[in-house]
Short mmCIF file of C-alpha atoms (C1' of nucleotides) in Angstrom, two decimals:
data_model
loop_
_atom_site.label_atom_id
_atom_site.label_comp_id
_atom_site.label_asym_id
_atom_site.label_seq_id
_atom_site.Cartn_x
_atom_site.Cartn_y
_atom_site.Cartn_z
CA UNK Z 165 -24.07 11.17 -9.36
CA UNK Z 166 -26.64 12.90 -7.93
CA UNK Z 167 -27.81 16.93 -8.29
CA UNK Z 168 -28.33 18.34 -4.77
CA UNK Z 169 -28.97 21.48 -3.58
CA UNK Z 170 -25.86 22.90 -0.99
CA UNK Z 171 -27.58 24.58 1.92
CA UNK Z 172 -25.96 26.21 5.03
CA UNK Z 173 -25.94 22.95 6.48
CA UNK Z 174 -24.17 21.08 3.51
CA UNK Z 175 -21.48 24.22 4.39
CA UNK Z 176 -20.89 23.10 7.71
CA UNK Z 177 -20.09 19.90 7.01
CA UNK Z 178 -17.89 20.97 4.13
CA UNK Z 179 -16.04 23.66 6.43
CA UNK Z 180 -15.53 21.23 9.47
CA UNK Z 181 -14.30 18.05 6.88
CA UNK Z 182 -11.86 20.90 5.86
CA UNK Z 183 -10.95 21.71 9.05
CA UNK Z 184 -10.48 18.53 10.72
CA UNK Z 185 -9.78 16.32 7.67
CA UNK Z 186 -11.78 12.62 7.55
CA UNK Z 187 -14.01 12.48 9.98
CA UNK Z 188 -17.54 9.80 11.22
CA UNK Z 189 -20.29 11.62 11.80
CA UNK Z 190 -19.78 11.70 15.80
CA UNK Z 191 -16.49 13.42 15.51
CA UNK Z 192 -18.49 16.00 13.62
CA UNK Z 193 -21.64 16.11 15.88
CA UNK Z 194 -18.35 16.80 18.70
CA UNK Z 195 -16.74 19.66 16.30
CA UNK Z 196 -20.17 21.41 15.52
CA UNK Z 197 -20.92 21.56 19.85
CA UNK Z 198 -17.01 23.00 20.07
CA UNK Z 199 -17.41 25.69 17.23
CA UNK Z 200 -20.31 26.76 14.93
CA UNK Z 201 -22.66 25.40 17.37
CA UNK Z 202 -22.71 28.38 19.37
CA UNK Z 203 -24.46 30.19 16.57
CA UNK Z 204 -25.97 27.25 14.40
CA UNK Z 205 -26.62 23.95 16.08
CA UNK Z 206 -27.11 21.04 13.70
CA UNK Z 207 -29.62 18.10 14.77
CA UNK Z 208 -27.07 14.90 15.61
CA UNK Z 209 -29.13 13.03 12.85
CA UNK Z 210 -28.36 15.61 10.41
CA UNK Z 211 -24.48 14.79 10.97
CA UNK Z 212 -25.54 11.02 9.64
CA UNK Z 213 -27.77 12.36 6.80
CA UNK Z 214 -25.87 15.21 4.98
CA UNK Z 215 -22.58 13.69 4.44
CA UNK Z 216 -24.34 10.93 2.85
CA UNK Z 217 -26.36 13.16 0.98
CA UNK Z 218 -22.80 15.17 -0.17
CA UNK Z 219 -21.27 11.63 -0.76
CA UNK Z 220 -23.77 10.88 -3.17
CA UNK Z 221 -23.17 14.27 -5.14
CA UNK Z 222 -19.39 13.76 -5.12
CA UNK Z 223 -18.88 16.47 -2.51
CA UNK Z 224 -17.36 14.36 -0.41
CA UNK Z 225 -16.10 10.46 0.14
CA UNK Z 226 -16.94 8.06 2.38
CA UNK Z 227 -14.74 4.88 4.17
CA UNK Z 228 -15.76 3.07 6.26
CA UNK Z 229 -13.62 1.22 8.94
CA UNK Z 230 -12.56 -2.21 8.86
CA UNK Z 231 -12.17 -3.13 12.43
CA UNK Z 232 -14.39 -3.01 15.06
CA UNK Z 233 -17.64 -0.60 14.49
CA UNK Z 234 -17.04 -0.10 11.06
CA UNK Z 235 -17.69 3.62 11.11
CA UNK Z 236 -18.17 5.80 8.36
CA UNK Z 237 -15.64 8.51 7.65
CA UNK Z 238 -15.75 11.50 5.16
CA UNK Z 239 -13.53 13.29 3.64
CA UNK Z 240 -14.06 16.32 1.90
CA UNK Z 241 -13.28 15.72 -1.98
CA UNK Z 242 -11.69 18.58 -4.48
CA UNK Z 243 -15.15 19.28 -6.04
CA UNK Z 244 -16.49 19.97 -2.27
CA UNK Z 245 -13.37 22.09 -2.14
CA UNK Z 246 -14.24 23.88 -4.82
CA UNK Z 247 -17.94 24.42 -3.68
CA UNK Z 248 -16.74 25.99 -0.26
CA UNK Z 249 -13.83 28.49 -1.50
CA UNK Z 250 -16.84 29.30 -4.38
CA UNK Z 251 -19.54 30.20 -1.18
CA UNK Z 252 -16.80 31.60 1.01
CA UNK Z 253 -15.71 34.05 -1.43
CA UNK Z 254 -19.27 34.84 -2.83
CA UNK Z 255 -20.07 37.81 -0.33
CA UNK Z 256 -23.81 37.62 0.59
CA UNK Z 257 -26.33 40.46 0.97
CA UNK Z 258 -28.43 37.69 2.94
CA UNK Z 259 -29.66 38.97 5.60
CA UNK Z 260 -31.34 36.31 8.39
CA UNK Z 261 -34.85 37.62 10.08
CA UNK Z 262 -34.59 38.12 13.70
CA UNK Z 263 -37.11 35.41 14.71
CA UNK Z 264 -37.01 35.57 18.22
CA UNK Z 265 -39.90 33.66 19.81
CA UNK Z 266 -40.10 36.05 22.79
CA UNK Z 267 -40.66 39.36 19.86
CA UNK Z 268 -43.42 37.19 18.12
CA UNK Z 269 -44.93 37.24 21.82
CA UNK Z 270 -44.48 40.68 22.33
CA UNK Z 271 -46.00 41.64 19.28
CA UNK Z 272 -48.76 39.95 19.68
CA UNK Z 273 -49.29 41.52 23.13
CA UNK Z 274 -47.60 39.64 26.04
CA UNK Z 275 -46.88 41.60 28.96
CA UNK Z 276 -43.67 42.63 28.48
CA UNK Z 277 -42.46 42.73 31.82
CA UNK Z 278 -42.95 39.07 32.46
CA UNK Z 279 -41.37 38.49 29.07
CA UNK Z 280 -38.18 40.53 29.43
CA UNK Z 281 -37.50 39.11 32.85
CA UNK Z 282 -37.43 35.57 31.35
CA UNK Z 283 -35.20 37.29 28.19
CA UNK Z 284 -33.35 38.95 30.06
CA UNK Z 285 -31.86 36.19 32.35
CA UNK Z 286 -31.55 33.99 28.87
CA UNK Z 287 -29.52 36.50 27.63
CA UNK Z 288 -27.36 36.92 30.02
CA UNK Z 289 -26.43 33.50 30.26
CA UNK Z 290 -25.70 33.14 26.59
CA UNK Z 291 -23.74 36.20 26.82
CA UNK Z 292 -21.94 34.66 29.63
CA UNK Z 293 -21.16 31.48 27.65
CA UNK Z 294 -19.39 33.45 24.92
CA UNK Z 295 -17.78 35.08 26.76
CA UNK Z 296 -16.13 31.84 28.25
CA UNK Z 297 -15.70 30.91 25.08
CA UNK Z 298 -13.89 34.04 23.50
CA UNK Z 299 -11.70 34.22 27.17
CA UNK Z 300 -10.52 30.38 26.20
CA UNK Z 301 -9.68 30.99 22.81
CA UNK Z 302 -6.40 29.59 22.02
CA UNK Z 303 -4.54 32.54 20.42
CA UNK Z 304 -3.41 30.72 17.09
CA UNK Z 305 -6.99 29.77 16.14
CA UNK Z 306 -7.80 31.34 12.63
CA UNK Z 307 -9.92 34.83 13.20
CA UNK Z 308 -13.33 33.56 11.74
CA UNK Z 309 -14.45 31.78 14.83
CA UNK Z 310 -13.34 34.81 16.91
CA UNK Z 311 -15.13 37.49 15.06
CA UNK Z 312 -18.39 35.16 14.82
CA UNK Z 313 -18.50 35.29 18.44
CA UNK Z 314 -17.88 38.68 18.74
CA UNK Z 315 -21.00 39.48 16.62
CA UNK Z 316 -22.82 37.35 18.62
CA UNK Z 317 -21.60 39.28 21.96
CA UNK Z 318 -22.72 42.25 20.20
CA UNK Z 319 -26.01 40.92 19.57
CA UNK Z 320 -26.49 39.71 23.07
CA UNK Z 321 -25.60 43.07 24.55
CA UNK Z 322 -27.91 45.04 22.47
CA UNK Z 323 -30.73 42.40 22.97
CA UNK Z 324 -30.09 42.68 26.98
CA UNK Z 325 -30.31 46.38 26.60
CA UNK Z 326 -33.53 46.08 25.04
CA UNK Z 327 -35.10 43.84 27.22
CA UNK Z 328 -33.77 45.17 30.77
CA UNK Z 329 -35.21 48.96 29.88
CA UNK Z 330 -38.14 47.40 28.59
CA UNK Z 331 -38.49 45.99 32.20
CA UNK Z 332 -38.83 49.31 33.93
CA UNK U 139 -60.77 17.02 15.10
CA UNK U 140 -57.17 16.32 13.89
CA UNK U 141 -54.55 16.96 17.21
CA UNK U 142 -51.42 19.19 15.29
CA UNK U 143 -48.79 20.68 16.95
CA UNK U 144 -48.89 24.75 17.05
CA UNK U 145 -46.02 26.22 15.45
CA UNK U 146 -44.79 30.02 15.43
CA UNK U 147 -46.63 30.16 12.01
CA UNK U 148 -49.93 28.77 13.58
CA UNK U 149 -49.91 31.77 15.99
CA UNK U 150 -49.14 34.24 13.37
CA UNK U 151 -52.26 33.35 11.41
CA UNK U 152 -54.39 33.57 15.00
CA UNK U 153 -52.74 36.75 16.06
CA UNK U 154 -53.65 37.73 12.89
CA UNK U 155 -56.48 36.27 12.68
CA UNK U 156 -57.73 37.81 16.17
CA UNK U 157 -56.75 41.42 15.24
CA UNK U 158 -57.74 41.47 11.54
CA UNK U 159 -61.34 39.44 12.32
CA UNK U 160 -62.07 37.01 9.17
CA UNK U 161 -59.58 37.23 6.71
CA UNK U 162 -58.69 35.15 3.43
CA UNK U 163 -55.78 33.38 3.03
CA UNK U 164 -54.51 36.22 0.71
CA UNK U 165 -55.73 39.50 2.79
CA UNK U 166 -53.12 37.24 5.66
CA UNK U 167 -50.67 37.78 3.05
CA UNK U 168 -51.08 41.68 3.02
CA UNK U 169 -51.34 41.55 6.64
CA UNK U 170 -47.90 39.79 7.39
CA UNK U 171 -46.03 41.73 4.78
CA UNK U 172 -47.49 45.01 6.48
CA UNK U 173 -46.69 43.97 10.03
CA UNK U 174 -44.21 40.93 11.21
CA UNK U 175 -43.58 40.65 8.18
CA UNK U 176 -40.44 42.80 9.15
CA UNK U 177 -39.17 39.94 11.10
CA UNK U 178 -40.59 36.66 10.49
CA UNK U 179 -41.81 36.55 6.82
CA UNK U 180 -44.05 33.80 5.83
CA UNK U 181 -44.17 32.73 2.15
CA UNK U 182 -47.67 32.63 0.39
CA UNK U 183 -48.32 29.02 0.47
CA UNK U 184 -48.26 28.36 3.77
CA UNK U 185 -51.20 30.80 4.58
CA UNK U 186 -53.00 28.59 2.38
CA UNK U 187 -51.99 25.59 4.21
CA UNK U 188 -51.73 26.93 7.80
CA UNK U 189 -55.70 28.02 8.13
CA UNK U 190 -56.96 24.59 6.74
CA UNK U 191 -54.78 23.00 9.17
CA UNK U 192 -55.74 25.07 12.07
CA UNK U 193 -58.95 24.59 11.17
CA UNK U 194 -58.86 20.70 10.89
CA UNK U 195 -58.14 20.70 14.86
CA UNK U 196 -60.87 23.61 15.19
CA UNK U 197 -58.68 26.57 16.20
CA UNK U 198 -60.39 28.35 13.33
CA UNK U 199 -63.67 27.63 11.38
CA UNK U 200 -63.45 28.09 7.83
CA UNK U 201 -66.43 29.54 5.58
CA UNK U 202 -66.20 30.04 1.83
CA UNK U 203 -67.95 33.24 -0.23
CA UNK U 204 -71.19 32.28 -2.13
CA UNK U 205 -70.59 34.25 -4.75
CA UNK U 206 -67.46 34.98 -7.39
CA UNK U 207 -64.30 33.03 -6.27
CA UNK U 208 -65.87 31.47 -3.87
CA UNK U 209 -62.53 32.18 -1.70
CA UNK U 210 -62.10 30.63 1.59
CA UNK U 211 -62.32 32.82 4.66
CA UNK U 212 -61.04 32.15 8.37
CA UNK U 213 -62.20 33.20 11.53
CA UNK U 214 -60.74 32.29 15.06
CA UNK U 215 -62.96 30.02 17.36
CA UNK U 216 -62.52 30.12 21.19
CA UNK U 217 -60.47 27.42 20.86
CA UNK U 218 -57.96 29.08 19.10
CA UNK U 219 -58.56 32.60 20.78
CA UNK U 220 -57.53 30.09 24.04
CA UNK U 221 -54.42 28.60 22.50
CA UNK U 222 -53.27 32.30 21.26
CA UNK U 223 -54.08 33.57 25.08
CA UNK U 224 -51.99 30.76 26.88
CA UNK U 225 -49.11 31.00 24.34
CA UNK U 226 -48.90 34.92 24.94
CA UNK U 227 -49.07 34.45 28.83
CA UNK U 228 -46.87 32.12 28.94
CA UNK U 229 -43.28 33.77 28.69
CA UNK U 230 -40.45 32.23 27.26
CA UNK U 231 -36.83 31.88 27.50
CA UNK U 232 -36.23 30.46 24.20
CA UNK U 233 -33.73 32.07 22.40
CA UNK U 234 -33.58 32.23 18.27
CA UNK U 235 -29.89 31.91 16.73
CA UNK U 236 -28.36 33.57 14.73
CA UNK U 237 -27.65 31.54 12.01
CA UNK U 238 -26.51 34.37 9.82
CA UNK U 239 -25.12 33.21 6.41
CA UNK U 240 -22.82 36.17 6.29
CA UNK U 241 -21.17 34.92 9.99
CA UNK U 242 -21.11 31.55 8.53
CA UNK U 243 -19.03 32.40 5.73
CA UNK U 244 -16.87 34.84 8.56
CA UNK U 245 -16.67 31.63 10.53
CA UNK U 246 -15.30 30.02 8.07
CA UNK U 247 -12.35 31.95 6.77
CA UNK U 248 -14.07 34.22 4.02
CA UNK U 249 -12.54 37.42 3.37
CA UNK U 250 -14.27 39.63 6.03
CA UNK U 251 -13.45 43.09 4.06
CA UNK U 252 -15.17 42.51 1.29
CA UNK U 253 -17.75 40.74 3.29
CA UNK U 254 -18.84 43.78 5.80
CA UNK U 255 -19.35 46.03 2.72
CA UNK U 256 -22.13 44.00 1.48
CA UNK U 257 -23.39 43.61 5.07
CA UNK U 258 -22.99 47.09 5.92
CA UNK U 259 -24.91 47.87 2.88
CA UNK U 260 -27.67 45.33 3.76
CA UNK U 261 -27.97 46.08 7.62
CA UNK U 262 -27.90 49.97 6.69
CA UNK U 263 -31.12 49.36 4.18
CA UNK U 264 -32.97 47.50 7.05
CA UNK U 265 -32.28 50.06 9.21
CA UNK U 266 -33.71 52.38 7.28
CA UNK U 267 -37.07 50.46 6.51
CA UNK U 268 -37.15 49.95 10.14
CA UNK U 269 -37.28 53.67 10.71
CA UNK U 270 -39.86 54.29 8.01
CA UNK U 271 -42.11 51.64 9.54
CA UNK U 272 -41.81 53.39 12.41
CA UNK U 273 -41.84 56.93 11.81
CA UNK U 274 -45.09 55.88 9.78
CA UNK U 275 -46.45 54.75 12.85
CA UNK U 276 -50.36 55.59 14.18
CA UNK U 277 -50.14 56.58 17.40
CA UNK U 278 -53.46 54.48 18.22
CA UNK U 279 -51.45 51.69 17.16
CA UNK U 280 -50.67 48.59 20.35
CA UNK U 281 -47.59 49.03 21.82
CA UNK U 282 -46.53 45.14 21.04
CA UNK U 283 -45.70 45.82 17.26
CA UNK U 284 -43.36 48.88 18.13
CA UNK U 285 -41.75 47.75 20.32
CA UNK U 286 -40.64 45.03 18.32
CA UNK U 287 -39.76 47.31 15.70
CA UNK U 288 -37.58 48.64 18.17
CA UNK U 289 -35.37 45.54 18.95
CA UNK U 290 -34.79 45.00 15.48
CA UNK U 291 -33.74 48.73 15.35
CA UNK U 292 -30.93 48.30 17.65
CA UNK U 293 -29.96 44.97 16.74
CA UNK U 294 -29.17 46.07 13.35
CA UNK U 295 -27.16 48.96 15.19
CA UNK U 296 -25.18 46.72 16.60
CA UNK U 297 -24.71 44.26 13.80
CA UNK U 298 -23.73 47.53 11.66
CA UNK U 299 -21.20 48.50 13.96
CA UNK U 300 -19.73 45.19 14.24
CA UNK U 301 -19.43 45.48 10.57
CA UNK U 302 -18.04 48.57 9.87
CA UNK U 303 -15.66 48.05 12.74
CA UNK U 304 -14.49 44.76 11.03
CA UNK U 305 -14.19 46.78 7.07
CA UNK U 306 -11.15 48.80 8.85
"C1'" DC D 288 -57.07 45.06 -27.26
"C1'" DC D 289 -53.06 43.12 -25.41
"C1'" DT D 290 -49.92 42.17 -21.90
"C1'" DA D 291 -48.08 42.63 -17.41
"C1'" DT D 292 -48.96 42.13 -12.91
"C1'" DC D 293 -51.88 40.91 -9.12
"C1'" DA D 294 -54.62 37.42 -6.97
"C1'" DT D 295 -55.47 32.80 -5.82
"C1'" DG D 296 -54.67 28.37 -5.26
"C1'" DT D 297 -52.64 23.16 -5.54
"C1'" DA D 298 -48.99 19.69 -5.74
"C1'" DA D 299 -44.54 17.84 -5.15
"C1'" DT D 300 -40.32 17.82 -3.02
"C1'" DC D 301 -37.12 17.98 0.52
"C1'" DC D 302 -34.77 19.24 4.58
"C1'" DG D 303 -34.94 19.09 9.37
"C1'" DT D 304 -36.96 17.23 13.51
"C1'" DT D 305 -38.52 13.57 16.33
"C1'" DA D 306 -38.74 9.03 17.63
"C1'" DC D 307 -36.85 4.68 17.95
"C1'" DA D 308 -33.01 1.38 18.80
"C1'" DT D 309 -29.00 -0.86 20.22
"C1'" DG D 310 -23.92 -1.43 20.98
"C1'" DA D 311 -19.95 0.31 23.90
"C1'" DT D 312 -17.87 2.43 28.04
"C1'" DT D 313 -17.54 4.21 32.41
"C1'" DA D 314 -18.74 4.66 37.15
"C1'" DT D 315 -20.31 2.74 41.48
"C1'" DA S 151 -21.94 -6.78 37.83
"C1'" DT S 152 -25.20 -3.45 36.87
"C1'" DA S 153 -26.81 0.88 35.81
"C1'" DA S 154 -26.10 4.87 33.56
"C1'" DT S 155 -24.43 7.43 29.99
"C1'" DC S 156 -22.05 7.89 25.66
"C1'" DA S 157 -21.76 6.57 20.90
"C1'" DT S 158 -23.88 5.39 16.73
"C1'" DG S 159 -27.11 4.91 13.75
"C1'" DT S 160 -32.07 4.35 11.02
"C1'" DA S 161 -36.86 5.46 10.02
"C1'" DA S 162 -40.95 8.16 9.92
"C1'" DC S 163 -43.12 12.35 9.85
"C1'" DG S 164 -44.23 16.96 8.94
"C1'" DG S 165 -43.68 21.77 8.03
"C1'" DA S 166 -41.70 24.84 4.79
"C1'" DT S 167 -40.11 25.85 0.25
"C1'" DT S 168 -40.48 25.50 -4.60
"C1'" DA S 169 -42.74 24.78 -8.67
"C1'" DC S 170 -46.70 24.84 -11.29
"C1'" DA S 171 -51.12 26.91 -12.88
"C1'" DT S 172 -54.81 29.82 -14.00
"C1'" DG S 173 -58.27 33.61 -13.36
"C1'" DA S 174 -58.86 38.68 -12.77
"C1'" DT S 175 -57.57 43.52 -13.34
"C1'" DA S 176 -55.25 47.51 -14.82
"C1'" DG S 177 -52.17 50.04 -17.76
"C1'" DG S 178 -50.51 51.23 -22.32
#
DNA sequence: CCTATCATGTAATCCGTTACATGATTAT
DNA sequence: ATAATCATGTAACGGATTACATGATAGG
């Protein structure tokens, strides 16, 4: 058994295996594009590497299929239980830097017209997408996902304000 | 001459580099903490590593003092003043995420009351730093660095009003 | 003087990205 | 049938973080 390290990543996995009970690593590269992936995109390869990597810390198991393409398939375990009620209750002070390409630009100088058209449209369109997103929402689906999104809309809005009045 | 690829770190150290003139690896280190430092923090290592590499594909030339610690000083070549140049004029529509552990843990069912207070709390002390940096402003100073100040000013508004909103 | 803290650097590890590959399915 | 795309994985690489270390300087 194995000591690893449980980064935001290792909590993905852990909160979609929750979700969506045992799962191959495809059905989780299709959860993480449905859900967190609006905010946090994983890598596909990452989907192959870090359940393996949780597997080998007892954080989750792993079947494989008998028939046909003999897929893997996790499932989270009690002890990866455990480790996502203990993060998801821990409330973090974290915050994340802003790291915005387009800001690095600006501060080092770019004309900021140019950049905020180019911002501006991006914007938009990701604002655009959540929006889709919040207006599909099933209305049984737990709050979380709902309320992420909604911080991102805020975010988007704020950023487009920035940018557009920048433009003039 | 090494080919490397030119991260957001590599044009840190040549913005830098370009405003500041020659620098050591550790007067960097005061320089980022004093100025996008406030969004993109670097840690101390890599402005070790990040010259040597820049300079191994001669977007910097390296020189070392004769005398006492013999420390290693950078200065940007043309090359590098050219990469810097074309990276600024070129605008982007990249867009960070916002991978925000706190919206993670939101995503994933944690308890979003006691959650907001400690992100209230956090946001509200960035805010204020913000301001400080700000208000402690020169005048003479380029526009770029304020007005990135000023994004991250009203995306923390926005984040702490999502927050607050949510504590109710 | 002694001890924190600042200054300066190197080395190892590891996660995440990129590149490579090939087996199934679907569409035309 | 054949091409295109989806599904499924492995391997290599590299940048970033972490850990380790030691020399200078200032405060008590």
């Amino acid at each position: 058994m194995q000591e690893i390290r449980l980064t935001p990543t290792s909590y993905i996995v852990l909160g979609l295996l929750e979700f969506a009970g045992e799962s191959s690593p495809y059905a989780l590269k299709q959860l993480v594009a449905g859900s967190v992936g609006y905010f946090w995109t994983l890598q596909h390869a990452q989907l192959y590497t870090e359940p393996e990597r949780l597997a080998s810390a007892g954080y989750v198991s792993e079947t494989r299929e008998e028939t046909g393409r003999r897929r893997r398939l996790y499932t989270i375990t009690d002890r990866g239980r455990a480790a996502l009620e203990e993060w998801r209750n821990e409330p973090t002070g974290d915050l994340a830097e802003l790291r915005e390409p387009a800001v690095l630009k600006l501060f080092f100088g770019a004309d900021p017209k140019r950049l905020a058209i180019a911002q501006v449209a991006a914007n938009r369109a990701r604002l655009a997408e959540y929006q889709a997103i919040r207006d599909s929402m099933p209305a049984e689906m737990p709050p979380g996902p709902r309320q992420a999104l909604e911080i991102g809309i805020r975010v988007e809005r704020a950023a487009i304000d920035f940018w557009e009045e920048l433009a003039d």
